[in-house]
Amino acid sequence: MPGARLVTIESFIIEQERMFPEATGELTNLLYDVALAAKVISSYVRRAGLAAVLGRSGATNVQGEVQQKLDVLANDVMKSVIQKTGRVCVTASEEDETPVPVTLENNPGKYVLMFDPLDGSSNIDVNASIGTIFSIHRRVTPDGIPGTLKDCLQVGSRQVAAGYVIYGSSTIMVYSTRSGGAHGFTLDPRIGEFLLSHNSIMTPTAGTYYSVNESNYDRWTDGYREVVRSFKSRLNARYIGSLVADFHRNLIAGGIFMYPADSKSPKGKLRLLYEAAPLAFIAEAAGGAATDGERAILDIVPKELHQRTPLVIGSRDDVAFVQETVGQATAEIA
Ligand code: FDP
C-alpha cells in the first residue's frame, strides 16, 4: 500500500529488544534466522507440486511415522540455517531421534532451539495448510560447550520465545517473546520479507469453533465425549488436521483445538516440547490458555525429548469448560 508504514520482522524484533537494555541482540538474530529458514521452507512448499519434493522419503522418523520428502527437507533447512551461527548450543527436532549438539568448531551459543520442521505431514501432498513450530530456551549447561539433552528438557514456562509459521493462503509467522504479546507477520512474496500484519494478537475469550478429530469419539473418556456433545450444540466445527492451521484459525477467530488422550494414544498424540509447549506460550501471550486436561501445558516438566501430551488449547473460557467437565467426569468415576 503506497505510503503505509512497512514494518519488517527484523525492525519489529529490534524495536522490542530495545525495551531490554541488557539484551545482547542474540535472541533477535536467532528469531531472524528462524524467519530466514521459514522463507526457504515456504519457497519449497509453494513449488511443491512442481519440484520433486512431494511424497514419501522412504524412511520413518523416531516416532515410527512415515517421513515425507518435505519433512526431511524442512528439517535440513532449519538445521543448516541455525547450527552454524554461534547462537545455539543444541537443536532438537521431531525428525531427529536425539538432540543435535552444535560442535565446538561451530561455536556453541547460549540458546536451545527445538522445532517441528513441517507439521501436518498428512496434508503435504493434498495442498492443505501445513506449518513449522519452534521453541527457544536459554541453555542450562555451562556456556562454550555443546548443548545436551538437559538443555532440551526444560519446563515450557521457561521458554524465552516461541512461534510458528503457517504455509497457508499466505505464509505467516507468529512469534512471542517474554516481552509479551503474540505478533504476526505475513511474507510479502514481492519483496521476500515478513511484514507486520497482526500486531499484539488477542484471542477472543470464548470461541466460535471447536476442532477435534471426532473419528476418535469412541476411544475418548466420558468427559471428552460430554465436552464434544456440548460443543456440537453451540459451536461450529472446523478440523484441518494440521495443528498449526487449526490453532492459527482459532487464535484469530476464537475457538478451541483438542487432541485428548484416547485408548489408541493413552498419552496423547502431540509432542510436548516442539508442538504443545510453544503453541501454549503463544496462546497465553494472546490471552488464551492450554492444558493437558489437568495441568497447564507450560507447567509440565518434560522427562523425554519426544514426550507426548494430550492438548486442549485456545480461547480461555472454552479451555476452562473442558477442564471443569473432564475433571467432574473423572471425579464421578473415582
Ligand atoms: P500429522 O500427523 O499429519 O503430522 O503433529 C501431528 C499432527 O499431524 C498434527 O499436525 C495434527 O493436528 C494431528 O497430527 C492430526 O492427527 P489426526 O490425523 O489423528 O487427526
Short mmCIF file of N, CA and C and ligand atoms in Angstrom, two decimals, residues 119-122 213 239 241-243 257 259 269-271 275, ligand 1:
data_model
loop_
_atom_site.label_atom_id
_atom_site.label_comp_id
_atom_site.label_asym_id
_atom_site.label_seq_id
_atom_site.Cartn_x
_atom_site.Cartn_y
_atom_site.Cartn_z
N ASP A 119 4.86 -29.45 10.28
CA ASP A 119 3.74 -30.03 11.00
C ASP A 119 2.56 -30.25 10.05
N GLY A 120 1.86 -31.38 10.24
CA GLY A 120 0.69 -31.67 9.41
C GLY A 120 1.06 -32.45 8.17
N SER A 121 2.00 -33.39 8.36
CA SER A 121 2.55 -34.15 7.21
C SER A 121 1.49 -34.74 6.30
N SER A 122 0.38 -35.19 6.91
CA SER A 122 -0.62 -35.87 6.07
C SER A 122 -1.28 -34.91 5.09
N ASN A 213 -10.51 -34.31 16.18
CA ASN A 213 -10.74 -35.42 15.26
C ASN A 213 -11.83 -36.32 15.86
N TYR A 239 -11.98 -28.74 11.34
CA TYR A 239 -10.79 -29.57 11.63
C TYR A 239 -10.03 -29.82 10.34
N GLY A 241 -6.63 -30.87 10.52
CA GLY A 241 -5.72 -31.99 10.77
C GLY A 241 -4.27 -31.56 10.65
N SER A 242 -4.05 -30.23 10.59
CA SER A 242 -2.70 -29.65 10.73
C SER A 242 -2.78 -28.79 11.97
N LEU A 243 -2.04 -29.16 12.99
CA LEU A 243 -2.15 -28.44 14.26
C LEU A 243 -1.98 -26.94 14.07
N PHE A 257 -8.91 -26.04 20.14
CA PHE A 257 -8.40 -27.25 19.49
C PHE A 257 -8.16 -28.28 20.59
N TYR A 259 -6.71 -32.39 21.24
CA TYR A 259 -6.28 -33.74 20.89
C TYR A 259 -6.12 -34.48 22.21
N LYS A 269 -1.37 -37.65 21.42
CA LYS A 269 -0.61 -37.85 20.18
C LYS A 269 0.47 -36.79 19.97
N LEU A 270 0.20 -35.58 20.41
CA LEU A 270 1.09 -34.46 20.05
C LEU A 270 2.28 -34.39 20.99
N ARG A 271 3.34 -33.75 20.51
CA ARG A 271 4.59 -33.73 21.27
C ARG A 271 4.65 -32.48 22.13
N GLU A 275 5.61 -29.01 19.94
CA GLU A 275 4.27 -28.70 19.44
C GLU A 275 3.45 -28.00 20.54
P1 FDP B 1 0.38 -35.12 11.22
O1 FDP B 1 0.17 -36.45 11.90
O2 FDP B 1 -0.29 -35.03 9.88
O3 FDP B 1 1.80 -34.67 11.19
O4 FDP B 1 1.71 -33.35 14.52
C1 FDP B 1 0.85 -34.32 14.24
C2 FDP B 1 -0.41 -33.92 13.50
O5 FDP B 1 -0.36 -34.01 12.11
C3 FDP B 1 -0.95 -32.52 13.82
O6 FDP B 1 -0.44 -31.51 12.97
C4 FDP B 1 -2.43 -32.68 13.66
O7 FDP B 1 -3.16 -31.75 14.42
C5 FDP B 1 -2.64 -34.09 14.12
O8 FDP B 1 -1.40 -34.79 14.00
C6 FDP B 1 -3.66 -34.81 13.27
O9 FDP B 1 -3.87 -36.07 13.77
P2 FDP B 1 -5.09 -36.99 13.27
O10 FDP B 1 -4.79 -37.34 11.84
O11 FDP B 1 -5.06 -38.16 14.18
O12 FDP B 1 -6.34 -36.19 13.42
#
